[in-house]
Short mmCIF file of C-alpha atoms and ligand atoms in Angstrom, two decimals:
data_model
loop_
_atom_site.label_atom_id
_atom_site.label_comp_id
_atom_site.label_asym_id
_atom_site.label_seq_id
_atom_site.Cartn_x
_atom_site.Cartn_y
_atom_site.Cartn_z
CA UNK H 1 42.82 112.21 -4.42
CA UNK H 2 39.64 113.76 -5.79
CA UNK H 3 39.98 116.58 -3.27
CA UNK H 4 43.24 117.75 -4.89
CA UNK H 5 42.21 120.93 -6.72
CA UNK H 6 44.14 120.40 -9.91
CA UNK H 7 43.28 119.98 -13.55
CA UNK H 8 45.03 116.63 -13.56
CA UNK H 9 47.45 114.71 -11.40
CA UNK H 10 49.58 111.59 -11.41
CA UNK H 11 49.42 110.23 -7.88
CA UNK H 12 52.55 108.21 -7.13
CA UNK H 13 52.21 105.74 -4.25
CA UNK H 14 55.67 105.39 -2.76
CA UNK H 15 54.49 102.81 -0.21
CA UNK H 16 53.50 100.61 -3.17
CA UNK H 17 56.89 101.19 -4.75
CA UNK H 18 58.67 100.14 -1.56
CA UNK H 19 56.50 97.03 -1.28
CA UNK H 20 57.27 96.18 -4.92
CA UNK H 21 61.02 96.50 -4.31
CA UNK H 22 60.72 94.19 -1.31
CA UNK H 23 58.69 91.67 -3.30
CA UNK H 24 61.35 91.67 -6.02
CA UNK H 25 64.18 91.28 -3.52
CA UNK H 26 62.37 88.26 -2.13
CA UNK H 27 62.23 86.79 -5.66
CA UNK H 28 65.97 87.20 -6.12
CA UNK H 29 67.17 86.48 -2.59
CA UNK H 30 70.82 85.83 -3.41
CA UNK H 31 71.23 88.82 -5.73
CA UNK H 32 71.48 92.52 -5.07
CA UNK H 33 68.79 94.72 -6.59
CA UNK H 34 69.23 97.70 -8.88
CA UNK H 35 66.20 100.00 -9.09
CA UNK H 36 66.19 101.37 -12.63
CA UNK H 37 65.06 105.00 -12.41
CA UNK H 38 65.91 106.22 -15.92
CA UNK H 39 63.52 108.50 -17.82
CA UNK H 40 62.44 110.19 -14.57
CA UNK H 41 61.69 106.79 -13.04
CA UNK H 42 59.50 105.77 -15.99
CA UNK H 43 57.59 109.01 -15.52
CA UNK H 44 57.08 108.56 -11.76
CA UNK H 45 59.75 111.04 -10.60
CA UNK H 46 63.37 109.97 -10.25
CA UNK H 47 64.37 111.49 -6.92
CA UNK H 48 61.37 110.43 -4.79
CA UNK H 49 61.33 106.99 -6.39
CA UNK H 50 65.08 106.54 -5.92
CA UNK H 51 64.75 107.46 -2.27
CA UNK H 52 61.84 105.07 -1.75
CA UNK H 53 63.72 102.27 -3.52
CA UNK H 54 66.75 102.83 -1.27
CA UNK H 55 64.48 102.76 1.80
CA UNK H 56 63.22 99.38 0.66
CA UNK H 57 66.78 98.08 0.36
CA UNK H 58 67.79 98.66 -3.27
CA UNK H 59 71.59 98.45 -3.16
CA UNK H 60 71.94 99.98 -6.63
CA UNK H 61 70.26 102.61 -8.78
CA UNK H 62 70.50 102.52 -12.55
CA UNK H 63 69.98 105.19 -15.19
CA UNK H 64 70.50 105.39 -18.93
CA UNK H 65 72.32 108.71 -19.20
CA UNK H 66 75.14 110.16 -17.10
CA UNK H 67 73.07 113.33 -16.67
CA UNK H 68 70.35 111.30 -14.97
CA UNK H 69 72.91 109.70 -12.67
CA UNK H 70 74.55 113.03 -11.81
CA UNK H 71 71.11 114.48 -10.98
CA UNK H 72 70.62 111.72 -8.39
CA UNK H 73 74.00 112.56 -6.83
CA UNK H 74 73.02 116.25 -6.79
CA UNK H 75 69.86 115.21 -4.93
CA UNK H 76 72.02 113.54 -2.28
CA UNK H 77 72.13 109.87 -3.23
CA UNK H 78 75.38 108.25 -2.12
CA UNK H 79 74.83 104.55 -2.86
CA UNK H 80 76.01 102.46 -5.79
CA UNK H 81 74.79 103.98 -9.01
CA UNK H 82 75.36 102.90 -12.60
CA UNK H 83 74.59 104.41 -15.99
CA UNK H 84 75.06 102.90 -19.42
CA UNK H 85 74.25 105.23 -22.29
CA UNK H 86 77.42 107.12 -23.16
CA UNK H 87 78.39 109.16 -26.17
CA UNK H 88 81.71 110.78 -27.04
CA UNK H 89 82.53 113.59 -24.64
CA UNK H 90 81.23 111.87 -21.51
CA UNK H 91 80.92 113.65 -19.09
CA UNK H 92 83.51 111.09 -17.88
CA UNK H 93 85.34 113.17 -15.32
CA UNK H 94 82.17 114.35 -13.55
CA UNK H 95 80.96 110.75 -13.40
CA UNK H 96 84.25 109.49 -11.96
CA UNK H 97 84.28 112.24 -9.35
CA UNK H 98 80.66 111.40 -8.48
CA UNK H 99 81.59 107.74 -7.93
CA UNK H 100 79.27 106.47 -10.64
CA UNK H 101 79.77 103.02 -12.19
CA UNK H 102 80.38 103.62 -15.88
CA UNK H 103 79.34 101.10 -18.51
CA UNK H 104 81.88 100.60 -21.28
CA UNK H 105 80.94 98.81 -24.51
CA UNK H 106 83.92 99.66 -26.70
CA UNK H 107 87.55 100.73 -26.80
CA UNK H 108 86.67 104.30 -27.83
CA UNK H 109 84.86 104.76 -24.50
CA UNK H 110 87.66 103.14 -22.52
CA UNK H 111 90.18 105.49 -24.15
CA UNK H 112 88.13 108.63 -23.51
CA UNK H 113 87.47 107.51 -19.95
CA UNK H 114 91.09 106.72 -19.06
CA UNK H 115 92.11 110.12 -20.46
CA UNK H 116 89.61 111.79 -18.13
CA UNK H 117 90.74 109.66 -15.18
CA UNK H 118 94.30 110.99 -15.43
CA UNK H 119 92.75 114.46 -14.91
CA UNK H 120 90.41 113.33 -12.12
CA UNK H 121 93.25 111.71 -10.20
CA UNK H 122 91.18 108.73 -9.06
CA UNK H 123 90.29 105.44 -10.70
CA UNK H 124 86.98 104.96 -12.47
CA UNK H 125 84.56 102.16 -11.70
CA UNK H 126 83.91 100.39 -14.97
CA UNK H 127 81.36 97.77 -15.94
CA UNK H 128 82.07 96.04 -19.23
CA UNK H 129 79.04 95.31 -21.36
CA UNK H 130 78.91 92.34 -23.72
CA UNK H 131 76.33 92.19 -26.50
CA UNK H 132 75.04 88.66 -26.01
CA UNK H 133 72.45 89.04 -28.75
CA UNK H 134 70.30 92.14 -28.22
CA UNK H 135 72.17 93.88 -31.02
CA UNK H 136 71.97 97.26 -29.36
CA UNK H 137 74.80 98.56 -27.16
CA UNK H 138 77.52 96.25 -25.85
CA UNK H 139 80.74 94.77 -27.20
CA UNK H 140 80.38 92.11 -29.89
CA UNK H 141 81.81 88.75 -28.77
CA UNK H 142 84.34 88.99 -31.60
CA UNK H 143 85.73 92.20 -30.06
CA UNK H 144 85.54 91.05 -26.43
CA UNK H 145 89.18 89.87 -26.21
CA UNK H 146 90.41 93.34 -27.21
CA UNK H 147 88.09 95.16 -24.82
CA UNK H 148 89.02 92.86 -21.94
CA UNK H 149 92.73 93.28 -22.73
CA UNK H 150 92.30 97.07 -22.70
CA UNK H 151 90.48 96.88 -19.38
CA UNK H 152 93.13 94.58 -17.86
CA UNK H 153 95.86 97.05 -18.89
CA UNK H 154 93.94 100.06 -17.55
CA UNK H 155 93.31 98.25 -14.28
CA UNK H 156 97.02 97.38 -13.94
CA UNK H 157 97.84 101.05 -14.48
CA UNK H 158 95.45 101.94 -11.67
CA UNK H 159 93.19 103.94 -13.97
CA UNK H 160 90.05 101.83 -13.61
CA UNK H 161 88.60 99.12 -11.47
CA UNK H 162 86.38 96.66 -13.35
CA UNK H 163 83.45 96.32 -10.96
CA UNK H 164 81.05 94.48 -13.23
CA UNK H 165 80.39 92.49 -16.37
CA UNK H 166 76.92 92.69 -17.75
CA UNK H 167 74.49 92.30 -20.61
CA UNK H 168 70.83 92.82 -21.49
CA UNK H 169 68.13 90.46 -22.79
CA UNK H 170 66.19 90.92 -26.02
CA UNK H 171 63.15 88.70 -25.37
CA UNK H 172 62.96 87.95 -21.65
CA UNK H 173 59.36 89.20 -21.73
CA UNK H 174 58.48 86.21 -23.94
CA UNK H 175 59.04 83.26 -21.59
CA UNK H 176 60.57 80.29 -23.41
CA UNK H 177 61.96 82.36 -26.28
CA UNK H 178 65.03 80.49 -27.61
CA UNK H 179 67.19 83.65 -27.57
CA UNK H 180 67.12 83.65 -23.77
CA UNK H 181 69.21 80.51 -23.32
CA UNK H 182 71.43 81.51 -26.24
CA UNK H 183 72.18 84.90 -24.64
CA UNK H 184 72.80 83.25 -21.28
CA UNK H 185 75.38 80.92 -22.82
CA UNK H 186 77.23 83.80 -24.51
CA UNK H 187 77.15 85.74 -21.24
CA UNK H 188 78.66 82.89 -19.21
CA UNK H 189 81.46 82.49 -21.78
CA UNK H 190 82.21 86.22 -21.75
CA UNK H 191 82.37 86.30 -17.95
CA UNK H 192 84.57 83.19 -17.82
CA UNK H 193 86.95 84.66 -20.38
CA UNK H 194 87.25 87.99 -18.56
CA UNK H 195 87.85 86.27 -15.23
CA UNK H 196 90.47 84.02 -16.81
CA UNK H 197 92.26 87.19 -17.96
CA UNK H 198 92.43 88.36 -14.37
CA UNK H 199 89.37 90.60 -14.00
CA UNK H 200 87.51 90.19 -10.71
CA UNK H 201 84.08 91.84 -11.14
CA UNK H 202 81.97 92.33 -8.02
CA UNK H 203 78.76 91.93 -9.97
CA UNK H 204 77.74 89.93 -13.02
CA UNK H 205 74.26 90.78 -14.25
CA UNK H 206 71.85 90.31 -17.12
CA UNK H 207 68.34 90.12 -15.59
CA UNK H 208 65.77 92.85 -16.24
CA UNK H 209 62.25 92.75 -14.73
CA UNK H 210 60.89 89.85 -16.79
CA UNK H 211 64.00 87.74 -16.15
CA UNK H 212 63.89 88.61 -12.45
CA UNK H 213 60.27 87.46 -12.29
CA UNK H 214 60.49 84.30 -14.40
CA UNK H 215 64.12 83.09 -14.71
CA UNK H 216 65.98 82.55 -11.42
CA UNK H 217 68.99 81.13 -13.29
CA UNK H 218 69.60 84.62 -14.74
CA UNK H 219 69.86 86.44 -11.41
CA UNK H 220 73.66 86.08 -10.90
CA UNK H 221 74.87 88.80 -8.46
CA UNK H 222 72.45 91.59 -9.34
CA UNK H 223 69.05 92.07 -10.93
CA UNK H 224 68.15 95.30 -12.73
CA UNK H 225 64.44 95.88 -12.22
CA UNK H 226 62.69 98.78 -13.87
CA UNK H 227 59.07 98.41 -14.84
CA UNK H 228 58.28 95.91 -12.06
CA UNK H 229 59.20 98.32 -9.27
CA UNK H 230 56.46 100.57 -10.63
CA UNK H 231 54.01 97.68 -10.26
CA UNK H 232 53.68 96.98 -13.96
CA UNK H 233 54.16 93.58 -15.55
CA UNK H 234 56.67 93.50 -18.42
CA UNK H 235 54.16 91.74 -20.68
CA UNK H 236 50.88 89.85 -20.51
CA UNK H 237 52.84 86.63 -21.26
CA UNK H 238 54.89 87.11 -18.08
CA UNK H 239 51.68 87.53 -16.06
CA UNK H 240 49.66 90.13 -14.20
CA UNK H 241 51.26 92.35 -11.55
CA UNK H 242 49.14 90.59 -8.94
CA UNK H 243 50.67 87.20 -9.80
CA UNK H 244 53.94 88.52 -8.36
CA UNK H 245 52.55 90.61 -5.51
CA UNK H 246 53.22 93.85 -7.41
CA UNK H 247 50.96 96.88 -7.20
CA UNK H 248 50.81 99.69 -9.77
CA UNK H 249 52.34 102.86 -8.35
CA UNK H 250 50.84 105.57 -10.59
CA UNK H 251 47.21 106.70 -10.77
CA UNK H 252 46.43 109.24 -13.47
CA UNK H 253 43.26 111.25 -13.13
CA UNK H 254 41.74 114.57 -14.19
CA UNK H 255 38.83 116.78 -13.12
CA UNK H 256 36.02 117.16 -15.65
CA UNK H 257 36.21 120.65 -17.17
CA UNK H 258 32.80 120.65 -18.85
CA UNK H 259 29.64 118.55 -18.68
CA UNK H 260 26.83 119.37 -21.07
CA UNK H 261 23.79 118.04 -22.87
CA UNK H 262 24.05 117.95 -26.64
CA UNK H 263 21.57 116.84 -29.29
CA UNK H 264 21.93 113.71 -31.40
CA UNK H 265 24.06 114.03 -34.51
CA UNK H 266 26.57 116.37 -32.86
CA UNK H 267 30.14 115.99 -34.07
CA UNK H 268 32.79 115.63 -31.37
CA UNK H 269 36.40 116.90 -31.48
CA UNK H 270 38.66 117.47 -34.48
CA UNK H 271 37.68 115.70 -37.65
CA UNK H 272 34.30 114.73 -36.23
CA UNK H 273 35.41 111.10 -35.97
CA UNK H 274 32.60 110.64 -33.44
CA UNK H 275 29.01 111.80 -33.78
CA UNK H 276 26.54 111.52 -30.91
CA UNK H 277 24.07 108.74 -31.68
CA UNK H 278 21.25 110.59 -29.88
CA UNK H 279 20.76 113.29 -27.27
CA UNK H 280 23.43 112.69 -24.66
CA UNK H 281 25.83 114.12 -22.08
CA UNK H 282 29.40 114.90 -23.09
CA UNK H 283 32.12 115.31 -20.49
CA UNK H 284 35.41 117.07 -21.20
CA UNK H 285 38.56 115.47 -19.75
CA UNK H 286 41.25 118.16 -19.67
CA UNK H 287 44.30 116.13 -20.67
CA UNK H 288 45.62 115.52 -24.16
CA UNK H 289 48.65 114.47 -26.11
CA UNK H 290 50.71 117.31 -24.62
CA UNK H 291 50.17 115.55 -21.30
CA UNK H 292 51.29 112.25 -22.78
CA UNK H 293 47.86 110.80 -23.59
CA UNK H 294 48.49 108.91 -26.82
CA UNK H 295 46.65 110.38 -29.81
CA UNK H 296 46.30 106.73 -30.79
CA UNK H 297 43.75 106.53 -27.93
CA UNK H 298 41.27 108.42 -30.12
CA UNK H 299 38.11 106.33 -30.10
CA UNK H 300 39.70 103.58 -27.95
CA UNK H 301 41.14 104.81 -24.61
CA UNK H 302 39.26 103.68 -21.48
CA UNK H 303 38.37 106.12 -18.68
CA UNK H 304 36.43 105.62 -15.43
CA UNK H 305 33.82 108.35 -14.90
CA UNK H 306 31.02 108.00 -12.37
CA UNK H 307 31.89 104.37 -11.67
CA UNK H 308 31.68 103.25 -15.32
CA UNK H 309 34.20 102.66 -18.07
CA UNK H 310 33.80 105.12 -20.93
CA UNK H 311 35.74 105.33 -24.15
CA UNK H 312 37.46 108.39 -25.59
CA UNK H 313 34.91 109.84 -28.06
CA UNK H 314 36.63 111.10 -31.20
CA UNK H 315 40.13 112.51 -31.31
CA UNK H 316 42.50 113.13 -28.46
CA UNK H 317 43.58 116.76 -28.90
CA UNK H 318 46.64 118.48 -27.50
CA UNK H 319 45.02 119.43 -24.19
CA UNK H 320 41.75 117.56 -23.91
CA UNK H 321 39.44 114.81 -25.01
CA UNK H 322 35.73 114.04 -24.65
CA UNK H 323 33.79 111.07 -23.31
CA UNK H 324 30.14 110.36 -24.00
CA UNK H 325 28.29 109.63 -20.76
CA UNK H 326 25.15 108.42 -22.55
CA UNK H 327 22.18 108.76 -20.25
CA UNK H 328 24.31 109.34 -17.12
CA UNK H 329 24.89 112.66 -15.45
CA UNK H 330 28.05 114.11 -13.95
CA UNK H 331 29.31 117.44 -12.63
CA UNK H 332 32.23 119.61 -13.57
CA UNK H 333 35.06 118.76 -11.22
CA UNK H 334 34.11 115.07 -11.01
CA UNK H 335 37.08 112.79 -11.26
CA UNK H 336 37.95 110.92 -14.45
CA UNK H 337 40.44 108.13 -13.74
CA UNK H 338 42.48 107.14 -16.77
CA UNK H 339 44.50 104.42 -15.10
CA UNK H 340 45.59 103.16 -11.70
CA UNK H 341 45.97 99.92 -9.73
CA UNK H 342 42.43 98.90 -10.72
CA UNK H 343 40.91 98.49 -7.25
CA UNK H 344 38.28 101.18 -7.81
CA UNK H 345 37.35 99.58 -11.10
CA UNK H 346 39.53 101.95 -13.09
CA UNK H 347 41.53 100.81 -16.12
CA UNK H 348 45.21 99.99 -15.68
CA UNK H 349 48.23 101.13 -17.69
CA UNK H 350 48.10 97.66 -19.29
CA UNK H 351 44.53 98.38 -20.44
CA UNK H 352 45.75 101.62 -22.05
CA UNK H 353 48.62 99.77 -23.69
CA UNK H 354 46.20 97.25 -25.19
CA UNK H 355 43.83 100.01 -26.35
CA UNK H 356 46.58 102.00 -28.03
CA UNK H 357 48.85 99.32 -29.47
CA UNK H 358 51.82 99.92 -27.20
CA UNK H 359 53.35 98.59 -23.97
CA UNK H 360 52.53 99.74 -20.46
CA UNK H 361 56.13 100.99 -20.09
CA UNK H 362 55.34 103.70 -22.66
CA UNK H 363 51.96 104.57 -21.16
CA UNK H 364 53.45 105.68 -17.84
CA UNK H 365 56.78 107.01 -19.13
CA UNK H 366 55.22 109.39 -21.63
CA UNK H 367 53.08 111.26 -19.06
CA UNK H 368 54.57 114.72 -19.44
CA UNK H 369 55.87 117.29 -16.99
CA UNK H 370 52.64 119.31 -17.36
CA UNK H 371 50.92 116.74 -15.15
CA UNK H 372 51.90 117.37 -11.54
CA UNK H 373 53.13 114.33 -9.60
CA UNK H 374 51.52 114.00 -6.19
CA UNK H 375 53.44 111.74 -3.81
CA UNK H 376 51.64 109.66 -1.23
CA UNK H 377 52.93 107.00 1.16
CA UNK H 378 56.23 108.79 1.50
CA UNK H 379 56.43 108.26 5.23
CA UNK H 380 54.45 105.53 6.88
CA UNK H 381 54.65 102.69 9.30
CA UNK H 382 56.35 100.17 7.01
CA UNK H 383 59.54 102.21 7.17
CA UNK H 384 59.94 101.69 10.91
CA UNK H 385 60.51 97.95 10.76
CA UNK H 386 63.36 97.84 8.31
CA UNK H 387 66.21 98.48 10.70
CA UNK H 388 67.86 100.76 8.13
CA UNK H 389 70.57 98.18 7.60
CA UNK H 390 71.80 99.79 4.40
CA UNK H 391 72.79 103.07 5.92
CA UNK H 392 75.19 103.91 3.11
CA UNK H 393 72.39 103.66 0.62
CA UNK H 394 70.12 106.23 2.14
CA UNK H 395 69.38 109.28 0.13
CA UNK H 396 70.32 112.44 1.92
CA UNK H 397 67.22 114.60 2.17
CA UNK H 398 69.08 117.87 2.33
CA UNK H 399 70.03 118.11 -1.33
CA UNK H 400 66.55 117.68 -2.68
CA UNK H 401 65.21 121.17 -3.13
C1 PLP Q 501 65.58 99.85 -18.93
C2 PLP Q 501 66.61 98.85 -18.63
C3 PLP Q 501 66.42 97.89 -17.62
C4 PLP Q 501 65.10 97.71 -16.90
O1 PLP Q 501 64.23 97.01 -17.75
P1 PLP Q 501 62.79 96.57 -17.20
O2 PLP Q 501 62.26 95.66 -18.25
O3 PLP Q 501 62.00 97.82 -17.08
O4 PLP Q 501 63.02 95.90 -15.91
C5 PLP Q 501 67.47 97.06 -17.29
N1 PLP Q 501 68.64 97.15 -17.93
C6 PLP Q 501 68.85 98.04 -18.94
C7 PLP Q 501 70.16 98.07 -19.63
C8 PLP Q 501 67.85 98.91 -19.33
O5 PLP Q 501 68.06 99.77 -20.32
#
């Protein structure tokens, strides 16, 4: 993409995303797949990624907030769609009218929702969430009987339909962690109890990307894959993307804004944390923490310039950082690749995570709106041989202005 005349760009390879979705479906052949596209599809762009995931057969989309889910409906998506991060005030009615599956973790939510349903005049699709040990959202096992009883009553009254029972893992990215089997046992009990009370969920689900990749016994009826559809491994312990046939979807690069010779002993960037060891060439990479480059990459972040890995010299500033090219030359406008799939020798998002003490999820998700997303692979040959069997799941192009 070096011909793209932009300061910086995040190239998003939708053909890779589709291939990743297919690879994940093949790993969970008896389950449906939910493509998790929260947080603007982990920074990749929610609407184009949702559409690509649907094209590759994702039966479900998942978001955190109802606003994210409603935005997908506004863009024309008509397939199954769930969101799980609710606060008092909803918007319940809008979600019911938009046919969104609503996660409910407590009686307060069920009460607000059923009140809104009376106004909407149609039943809500509800998925009950049990906290099997993550300790975040979800109903505590001790409160499960009450929540299930409330849901059974609301279903009898025709106000809701319980479409799912679900939970979320705490440590699935650490294969063999004892909490995994413990959470699974609590989950099975919670499902059995709810079914014994008369609930008939269509989908029971607990698997995120790491569980989808490493724990077939957690797949149940549906797997919720986020980071893996973007070609990123959940953790080094789980493996490399390649081990699972996954390919990173985002490539972040920038055009050098300055290349100049400086003498030895020259301080570089705020605080002069770096001083040139001798006469050298400094190149200015025009992205900074306002673009989502972690300031923690100061002195550590890897960048490919002129075929070689360089390291961020000194501080990452709001809009820019510097690399020392040593004895090598370069030209303004040359491409600096921060991360990508790695085939051109560039670092990966995992390399950035290691260099900055975070996880690759954060590296891609934090890339800000100031960096334009450039979509490639939107339409190519692999879409012709799918038979479009999931016609209901297609995203309608017309709404996506
Ligand atoms: C983000 C999220 C996922 C996806 O997790 P990955 O590890 O990215 O696959 C699944 N379920 C819930 C509830 C989430 O919040």
